[in-house]
Short mmCIF file of C-alpha atoms in Angstrom, two decimals:
data_model
loop_
_atom_site.label_atom_id
_atom_site.label_comp_id
_atom_site.label_asym_id
_atom_site.label_seq_id
_atom_site.Cartn_x
_atom_site.Cartn_y
_atom_site.Cartn_z
CA MET A 1 -0.15 -0.04 -0.15
CA GLY A 2 1.58 3.46 -0.97
CA GLU A 3 1.39 6.35 1.15
CA TYR A 4 -0.88 7.99 0.06
CA GLU A 5 -3.40 5.36 0.56
CA LYS A 6 -2.34 4.94 3.64
CA VAL A 7 -2.82 8.85 4.85
CA ARG A 8 -6.14 8.55 3.02
CA GLN A 9 -7.03 5.77 5.19
CA ILE A 10 -6.28 7.22 7.92
CA GLU A 11 -8.02 10.86 6.99
CA GLU A 12 -11.45 8.60 6.23
CA ALA A 13 -11.30 7.12 9.20
CA HIS A 14 -10.71 10.33 11.52
CA LEU A 15 -14.16 11.71 9.26
CA ALA A 16 -16.05 8.63 10.02
CA GLU A 17 -15.14 9.12 13.74
CA SER A 18 -16.33 12.63 13.72
CA MET A 19 -19.23 12.23 11.71
CA GLU A 20 -20.24 9.83 14.12
CA ARG A 21 -19.63 11.81 17.08
CA LEU A 22 -21.45 14.61 15.80
CA ILE A 23 -24.69 12.25 14.68
CA MET A 24 -24.53 10.82 18.11
CA GLU A 25 -24.52 14.27 19.66
CA ALA A 26 -27.59 15.54 17.78
CA TYR A 27 -29.32 12.18 19.08
CA LYS A 28 -28.57 13.03 22.38
CA LEU A 29 -30.37 16.26 21.96
CA LEU A 30 -33.28 14.86 20.30
CA GLN A 31 -33.40 12.71 23.11
CA LYS A 32 -33.49 15.75 25.53
CA GLY A 33 -36.57 17.14 23.63
CA ASP A 34 -34.28 19.87 21.94
CA MET A 35 -35.17 19.39 18.29
CA GLU A 36 -33.56 22.93 16.58
CA GLN A 37 -30.66 22.43 18.28
CA ALA A 38 -30.03 19.40 17.03
CA GLU A 39 -30.98 19.88 13.34
CA SER A 40 -28.71 23.22 13.71
CA LEU A 41 -25.51 21.16 15.18
CA LEU A 42 -26.41 18.17 12.05
CA GLN A 43 -26.69 21.47 9.61
CA GLU A 44 -23.14 22.93 10.90
CA GLY A 45 -21.91 19.36 10.71
CA SER A 46 -23.11 19.25 6.69
CA VAL A 47 -21.56 22.63 6.13
CA ALA A 48 -18.00 21.48 7.24
CA LEU A 49 -18.43 18.71 5.24
CA GLU A 50 -18.75 19.78 2.21
CA GLN A 51 -16.55 23.03 2.50
CA GLY A 52 -13.97 20.48 3.55
CA MET A 53 -14.32 17.93 0.85
CA GLY A 54 -14.34 20.22 -1.37
CA THR A 55 -14.87 19.06 -5.03
CA GLU A 56 -15.17 15.76 -3.09
CA SER A 57 -18.05 16.43 -1.28
CA SER A 58 -20.43 13.68 -2.69
CA HIS A 59 -18.83 11.56 -0.03
CA PRO A 60 -21.51 8.62 1.34
CA ARG A 61 -20.64 10.57 4.82
CA GLN A 62 -22.04 13.62 3.59
CA ALA A 63 -25.48 11.55 2.13
CA GLU A 64 -25.73 10.04 5.70
CA ILE A 65 -25.68 13.12 7.39
CA LEU A 66 -28.65 14.84 5.48
CA ASP A 67 -30.11 11.63 6.07
CA GLN A 68 -30.15 12.27 9.51
CA LEU A 69 -30.92 16.11 9.00
CA SER A 70 -34.04 14.65 6.53
CA LEU A 71 -35.38 12.89 9.19
CA PHE A 72 -35.19 15.30 12.26
CA GLN A 73 -37.33 17.65 9.44
CA PHE A 74 -39.50 15.55 9.13
CA LEU A 75 -40.07 14.54 12.57
CA GLN A 76 -40.31 18.25 13.21
CA GLY A 77 -42.83 18.74 10.30
CA LYS A 78 -40.55 20.69 8.54
CA LEU A 79 -41.20 18.94 5.01
CA PRO A 80 -40.05 21.17 2.02
CA GLU A 81 -36.51 21.42 4.09
CA ALA A 82 -36.70 17.34 4.93
CA GLU A 83 -37.75 16.55 1.19
CA MET A 84 -34.54 19.13 0.01
CA HIS A 85 -31.91 17.10 1.92
CA ALA A 86 -33.64 13.62 1.62
CA ARG A 87 -33.18 14.28 -1.81
CA ARG A 88 -30.02 15.50 -1.72
CA SER A 89 -28.63 12.49 0.00
CA LEU A 90 -30.11 9.96 -2.35
CA ALA A 91 -28.42 11.62 -5.35
CA VAL A 92 -24.85 11.61 -3.10
CA ILE A 93 -25.65 7.62 -1.99
CA GLN A 94 -26.54 6.34 -5.51
CA ASN A 95 -23.07 7.39 -6.67
CA HIS A 96 -21.40 5.23 -4.73
CA PHE A 97 -23.88 2.21 -4.28
CA GLU A 98 -26.02 0.35 -6.70
CA ILE A 99 -29.89 -0.07 -6.35
CA GLY A 100 -31.28 -2.30 -4.09
CA ASP A 101 -28.58 -1.67 -1.86
CA PRO A 102 -29.43 -1.06 2.26
CA ALA A 103 -28.22 2.49 2.32
CA VAL A 104 -29.72 3.33 -1.21
CA CYS A 105 -32.89 1.69 -0.11
CA MET A 106 -33.02 3.87 3.79
CA CYS A 107 -32.37 7.00 1.41
CA GLU A 108 -34.84 6.27 -0.38
CA LEU A 109 -37.50 5.65 2.57
CA ARG A 110 -37.09 8.79 4.25
CA LEU A 111 -38.07 10.47 0.82
CA GLY A 112 -40.96 8.59 0.34
CA ALA A 113 -42.38 9.16 3.97
CA ILE A 114 -41.66 13.19 3.54
CA LEU A 115 -43.56 12.65 0.44
CA PHE A 116 -46.56 10.36 1.67
CA SER A 117 -46.65 13.35 4.57
CA MET A 118 -46.91 15.63 1.27
CA GLY A 119 -49.55 14.04 -0.56
CA GLN A 120 -47.52 13.39 -3.35
CA TYR A 121 -48.66 10.12 -3.15
CA GLN A 122 -47.61 8.55 -6.42
CA GLU A 123 -43.70 9.18 -6.50
CA ALA A 124 -44.09 8.20 -2.34
CA LYS A 125 -45.64 4.72 -3.53
CA GLU A 126 -42.45 4.14 -5.58
CA PHE A 127 -39.67 5.13 -3.48
CA ILE A 128 -41.79 2.97 -0.14
CA THR A 129 -41.77 -0.01 -2.66
CA ASP A 130 -38.30 -0.13 -3.46
CA SER A 131 -37.10 0.73 -0.13
CA TYR A 132 -39.01 -2.24 1.58
CA GLU A 133 -38.36 -4.84 -1.26
CA GLY A 134 -34.80 -4.34 -1.06
CA LEU A 135 -34.62 -3.66 3.09
CA ARG A 136 -36.38 -6.75 3.82
CA SER A 137 -34.53 -9.08 1.23
CA ALA A 138 -31.34 -7.55 2.78
CA LEU A 139 -32.42 -7.38 6.46
CA GLY A 140 -35.85 -9.05 7.13
CA GLU A 141 -39.05 -8.44 7.98
CA ALA A 142 -37.94 -7.61 11.34
CA SER A 143 -35.65 -5.14 11.23
CA GLN A 144 -36.76 -1.64 12.08
CA VAL A 145 -36.03 0.34 8.84
CA ALA A 146 -37.91 -2.93 6.61
CA GLY A 147 -41.20 -2.03 9.40
CA GLU A 148 -40.84 1.54 8.62
CA SER A 149 -41.17 0.54 5.59
CA GLN A 150 -44.14 -1.55 5.70
CA TYR A 151 -46.02 0.91 7.73
CA TYR A 152 -45.95 3.22 4.72
CA LEU A 153 -47.21 1.05 2.51
CA ALA A 154 -49.82 0.00 4.63
CA LEU A 155 -50.82 3.73 4.56
CA MET A 156 -50.67 3.80 0.97
CA THR A 157 -53.81 0.82 0.98
CA LEU A 158 -55.73 2.55 3.34
CA LEU A 159 -56.15 5.49 0.51
CA ALA A 160 -58.25 3.26 -1.66
CA ALA A 161 -59.91 1.81 1.33
CA ASP A 162 -63.70 1.52 0.76
CA SER A 163 -65.05 -0.44 3.19
CA GLU A 164 -64.27 -0.55 7.05
CA GLU A 165 -63.12 -4.21 6.54
CA ALA A 166 -60.64 -2.92 3.92
CA VAL A 167 -59.30 -0.66 6.97
CA THR A 168 -59.37 -2.97 9.33
CA GLN A 169 -56.56 -5.84 6.83
CA THR A 170 -54.16 -3.62 7.77
CA ASP A 171 -54.25 -3.44 11.22
CA PRO A 172 -51.32 -6.38 11.42
CA LEU A 173 -49.06 -4.74 9.07
CA LEU A 174 -49.39 -1.15 10.76
CA MET A 175 -48.94 -2.44 14.43
CA GLN A 176 -45.51 -4.46 13.22
CA GLY A 177 -44.56 -1.44 11.60
CA VAL A 178 -44.91 0.16 14.62
CA ARG A 179 -42.85 -2.33 16.57
CA ASN A 180 -40.46 -2.78 14.56
CA MET A 181 -40.18 1.65 14.83
CA ARG A 182 -39.78 1.44 18.68
CA SER A 183 -37.02 -0.69 18.13
CA ASN A 184 -35.07 2.32 17.21
CA ALA A 185 -32.45 3.06 20.21
CA GLY A 186 -32.53 6.83 19.19
CA ALA A 187 -35.40 7.78 17.51
CA GLY A 188 -37.73 4.96 17.87
CA PRO A 189 -40.58 7.29 20.10
CA LEU A 190 -40.31 9.93 17.55
CA LEU A 191 -40.70 7.50 14.56
CA VAL A 192 -43.65 6.43 15.71
CA GLN A 193 -45.22 9.51 17.11
CA ALA A 194 -44.34 10.54 13.03
CA ALA A 195 -46.32 7.53 12.02
CA LEU A 196 -49.10 7.95 13.94
CA ARG A 197 -49.12 11.67 12.45
CA GLU A 198 -49.02 10.34 9.35
CA HIS A 199 -52.57 8.20 10.08
CA ASN A 200 -54.09 10.75 11.74
CA ARG A 201 -53.57 13.05 8.60
CA LEU A 202 -55.61 10.16 6.63
CA VAL A 203 -58.29 10.84 9.00
CA ASP A 204 -57.85 14.96 8.74
CA ASN A 205 -58.67 14.02 5.01
CA GLU A 206 -61.33 12.42 5.17
CA LEU A 207 -62.84 15.24 7.57
CA THR A 208 -61.91 17.97 5.51
CA SER A 209 -63.75 16.10 2.91
CA GLU A 210 -66.49 15.32 4.41
CA SER A 211 -66.36 11.54 4.13
CA TRP A 212 -68.49 10.51 7.31
CA ASP A 213 -68.15 7.03 7.27
CA LYS A 214 -64.61 6.31 6.14
CA ALA A 215 -63.16 8.83 8.75
CA ALA A 216 -65.06 6.74 11.28
CA TRP A 217 -63.69 3.45 9.68
CA LEU A 218 -59.72 5.36 10.47
CA PHE A 219 -60.83 7.13 13.32
CA ARG A 220 -61.33 3.68 15.26
CA GLN A 221 -58.12 1.97 13.75
CA GLU A 222 -56.04 5.28 15.03
CA ILE A 223 -57.45 4.28 18.32
CA ARG A 224 -56.60 0.71 18.29
CA LEU A 225 -53.15 1.70 16.97
CA ARG A 226 -52.54 4.27 20.28
CA ASN A 227 -54.02 1.81 22.63
CA GLY A 228 -51.69 -0.67 21.51
CA VAL A 229 -48.52 2.03 21.25
CA ASP A 230 -49.47 4.34 24.80
CA PRO A 231 -52.76 3.29 26.49
CA GLY A 232 -53.89 5.75 29.07
CA SER A 233 -51.71 8.68 26.98
CA GLU A 234 -52.81 12.44 26.36
CA ASP A 235 -52.80 11.76 22.30
CA LEU A 236 -55.17 8.61 22.98
CA SER A 237 -57.53 11.06 25.62
CA LEU A 238 -57.60 13.69 22.47
CA LEU A 239 -58.74 11.42 19.72
CA LEU A 240 -61.05 9.96 21.46
CA TYR A 241 -62.65 13.08 22.20
CA GLN A 242 -62.28 13.91 18.40
CA PHE A 243 -64.22 11.02 17.17
CA ALA A 244 -66.90 11.61 19.95
CA THR A 245 -67.38 14.97 18.66
CA LEU A 246 -67.81 13.73 14.97
CA GLN A 247 -70.11 10.82 15.93
CA TYR A 248 -72.20 13.17 18.05
CA THR A 249 -72.99 15.53 14.62
CA ARG A 250 -73.66 12.57 13.10
CA GLY A 251 -76.49 11.64 15.67
CA LEU A 252 -74.55 8.17 16.72
CA TYR A 253 -75.27 9.53 20.38
CA ASP A 254 -74.64 5.74 21.73
CA GLU A 255 -71.02 5.56 20.19
CA ALA A 256 -70.06 9.34 20.66
CA GLU A 257 -71.31 8.81 25.01
CA ALA A 258 -68.95 5.87 24.95
CA LEU A 259 -65.64 7.44 23.39
CA THR A 260 -66.52 10.66 25.35
CA GLN A 261 -66.95 8.66 28.87
CA PHE A 262 -63.17 6.69 27.67
CA SER A 263 -61.77 10.12 26.89
CA LEU A 264 -62.49 11.22 29.81
CA ASP A 265 -61.32 8.70 32.09
CA ILE A 266 -57.93 8.54 30.75
CA ALA A 267 -58.03 12.72 31.11
CA ARG A 268 -59.24 12.61 34.48
CA SER A 269 -55.39 10.34 34.71
CA VAL A 270 -53.23 12.61 33.21
CA TYR A 271 -54.69 16.26 33.33
CA LYS A 272 -55.07 16.24 37.09
CA HIS A 273 -53.77 19.86 36.98
CA ASP A 274 -55.74 20.88 33.91
CA GLU A 275 -59.31 21.55 34.57
CA ASN A 276 -60.34 23.09 30.91
CA GLN A 277 -59.07 19.72 29.59
CA THR A 278 -61.55 17.42 31.92
CA MET A 279 -64.27 20.12 31.42
CA LEU A 280 -63.76 20.09 27.64
CA ARG A 281 -64.88 16.34 27.49
CA ARG A 282 -67.47 16.70 30.17
CA HIS A 283 -68.82 19.82 28.76
CA ARG A 284 -69.00 16.87 24.93
CA LEU A 285 -70.40 14.03 27.48
CA GLY A 286 -73.59 16.98 28.55
CA THR A 287 -74.45 17.58 24.73
CA VAL A 288 -74.91 13.68 23.86
CA LEU A 289 -76.66 13.01 27.27
CA ASP A 290 -79.11 15.85 26.12
CA CYS A 291 -79.69 14.48 22.58
CA LYS A 292 -80.39 10.47 24.40
CA GLY A 293 -83.24 12.62 26.21
CA ASN A 294 -81.21 12.56 30.08
CA ALA A 295 -81.98 15.89 30.18
CA GLU A 296 -81.56 16.63 34.41
CA GLU A 297 -78.01 15.13 34.03
CA ALA A 298 -77.12 17.37 30.75
CA SER A 299 -78.41 20.01 32.22
CA LYS A 300 -75.91 19.74 35.44
CA ILE A 301 -72.89 19.24 33.45
CA LEU A 302 -73.50 22.08 30.72
CA THR A 303 -74.65 24.53 33.56
CA GLU A 304 -71.27 23.50 34.71
CA SER A 305 -68.94 23.90 31.41
CA PHE A 306 -70.93 27.23 30.80
CA ASN A 307 -70.09 28.88 33.89
CA HIS A 308 -66.40 27.23 33.66
CA PHE A 309 -65.56 28.35 29.90
CA ASP A 310 -67.59 31.76 30.65
CA LYS A 311 -65.09 32.29 33.97
CA ARG A 312 -61.92 31.14 31.99
CA LEU A 313 -62.33 32.01 27.87
CA GLY A 314 -64.35 34.59 27.79
CA PRO A 315 -68.04 34.81 26.47
CA LYS A 316 -66.71 34.99 22.83
CA ASN A 317 -65.24 32.15 22.95
CA PRO A 318 -66.74 29.16 20.19
CA LEU A 319 -66.90 26.63 23.59
CA THR A 320 -68.51 28.90 25.92
CA GLY A 321 -70.52 29.40 23.07
CA GLU A 322 -71.19 26.09 22.58
CA ALA A 323 -71.80 25.44 26.22
CA GLN A 324 -74.41 28.37 25.81
CA PHE A 325 -76.39 27.18 23.20
CA ALA A 326 -76.64 23.21 24.60
CA LEU A 327 -78.29 24.75 27.62
CA GLY A 328 -80.84 27.01 25.64
CA LEU A 329 -81.69 24.35 23.53
CA SER A 330 -81.66 22.02 26.56
CA GLY A 331 -84.33 24.04 28.15
CA MET A 332 -86.02 24.16 24.17
CA ARG A 333 -86.24 20.24 24.66
CA ARG A 334 -87.81 20.30 27.84
CA MET A 335 -90.24 23.58 27.53
CA LEU A 336 -91.50 21.09 23.67
CA HIS A 337 -91.52 18.12 25.70
CA ALA A 338 -93.99 19.47 28.93
CA ARG A 339 -95.99 21.19 26.34
CA GLN A 340 -96.51 18.01 24.08
CA SER A 341 -97.14 15.34 26.99
CA LYS A 342 -100.87 14.50 27.98
CA GLU A 343 -100.75 17.07 30.93
CA GLY A 344 -99.22 19.61 29.31
CA LEU A 345 -98.15 23.01 31.02
CA ASP A 346 -100.39 24.33 34.33
CA PRO A 347 -101.82 27.37 34.20
CA TYR A 348 -99.20 29.48 35.86
CA SER A 349 -95.96 27.95 33.82
CA LYS A 350 -98.40 28.91 30.48
CA VAL A 351 -98.17 32.42 31.79
CA LEU A 352 -94.58 32.12 32.08
CA ALA A 353 -93.61 30.00 28.95
CA PRO A 354 -93.55 32.63 26.22
CA LYS A 355 -91.06 34.61 27.96
CA GLN A 356 -89.15 31.55 28.70
CA GLU A 357 -88.93 30.27 24.98
CA GLN A 358 -88.06 34.05 23.98
CA ASN A 359 -85.11 33.95 26.53
CA LEU A 360 -83.71 30.34 25.58
CA MET A 361 -83.93 30.80 22.04
CA GLN A 362 -82.39 34.18 22.34
CA GLN A 363 -79.65 32.49 24.44
CA MET A 364 -79.49 30.37 21.15
CA GLN A 365 -78.84 32.67 19.02
CA LYS A 366 -75.87 34.15 21.29
CA GLY A 367 -74.38 31.23 21.76
CA LEU A 368 -74.37 30.38 18.14
CA GLN A 369 -73.15 33.00 16.87
CA ALA A 370 -69.77 32.61 19.44
CA MET A 371 -69.34 28.83 17.35
CA GLN A 372 -69.74 30.92 13.81
CA ALA A 373 -67.19 33.60 14.57
CA GLY A 374 -64.62 30.91 16.34
CA PHE A 375 -65.34 27.74 14.65
CA GLY A 376 -66.40 29.10 11.00
CA ALA A 377 -69.76 28.40 9.56
CA ASP A 378 -68.63 25.52 7.92
CA HIS A 379 -67.56 23.63 11.23
CA MET A 380 -69.12 20.49 12.06
CA LEU A 381 -70.68 21.58 15.41
CA VAL A 382 -71.87 25.25 13.86
CA LYS A 383 -74.14 23.35 11.12
CA LYS A 384 -75.27 20.24 13.86
CA ALA A 385 -76.23 23.71 15.82
CA LEU A 386 -78.50 25.36 13.00
CA THR A 387 -80.12 22.35 12.24
CA ASP A 388 -80.96 21.33 15.94
CA TYR A 389 -81.97 25.44 16.27
CA ASP A 390 -84.17 24.83 12.94
CA LEU A 391 -85.79 22.30 14.11
CA THR A 392 -86.42 23.86 17.45
CA ALA A 393 -87.98 26.71 16.00
CA SER A 394 -89.85 24.97 13.05
CA ALA A 395 -91.35 22.88 16.41
CA MET A 396 -91.93 25.80 18.22
CA ARG A 397 -94.15 27.24 15.17
CA GLY A 398 -96.13 23.91 15.22
CA LEU A 399 -97.11 24.40 18.58
CA GLN A 400 -98.30 28.02 18.66
CA THR A 401 -100.12 26.80 15.00
CA SER A 402 -102.13 24.44 17.07
CA ARG A 403 -103.00 26.45 19.41
#
């Protein structure tokens, strides 16, 4: 071996050691929760390496550090930056390894996951499919990176799922992928968090397009996933609350009640010092119970939630508005029920009823205005409130006509 080769080998060894130390330090920062500092450290390392290598900046170590940089940015949701660095990493690594090599496949996986997150599904599918086949062949099904590829391929399948059975069939692939990702000693929990974030993005897509059935199928699946990963977590409690709200607006009150109660049970454990979170769930329970005819318990809860939100958030907050609307609606339902019953109203109540009904309708109007201003006219809760208001007003007109 010539002197030049010996010197080059020594330089390569020093470079490898320096890059390993830099990446390890970045992961230490990541595990401490300092993502911004970890990202900054990798960026500095990438610039220093490029400047030091000069015309040889297309070095495998440059690809490695760019890949890690794109991962850290992906975990933070910085998708355009992550895509740029992932494409650069893949281009560099392809200069040194053939297609199908694990090093290339890992870069394809990173870019594919980022593109999936950006909604560029066709290109994402090509990268993720290639990465999965190569990683499974080289490292086996149980490897962390093969599991991650498998997870994102399963998400691809969900895009075309047209039944709850088709959604449920992907459960084993998703759960296996999550288990594999968790085995990553450095970023395992964050990889799982990002993966579940991408599943939730599919839920949001269906909600945005008002595909309520498919949104419900995906909600149920994500609840299964999160319950398997971290039962009793804040994220699971929030997901249950969101799904309960959807089912409430769809008139599926039994399921909405069960979901809300599950969410509330978790919230009481994880939000011991945040009364707003538990009250939010009790408020939803109150709205559901009122729709199920449990007026007495509903009125008690809704009075409590209105007073809570009015004091802490103010009268113009949409949550205060919803509580105010729900209280007015609950009162109107009781008035209507009394009027429509065989006994009807007693003479004294008949005198007071018109003014009470007027006040309750005005209360509903005021609450609805706060909801519209805060949530927006297209929000599902606003649409349900408008429907409930119109039905109540129509019922009142019907009673007045029949007098």
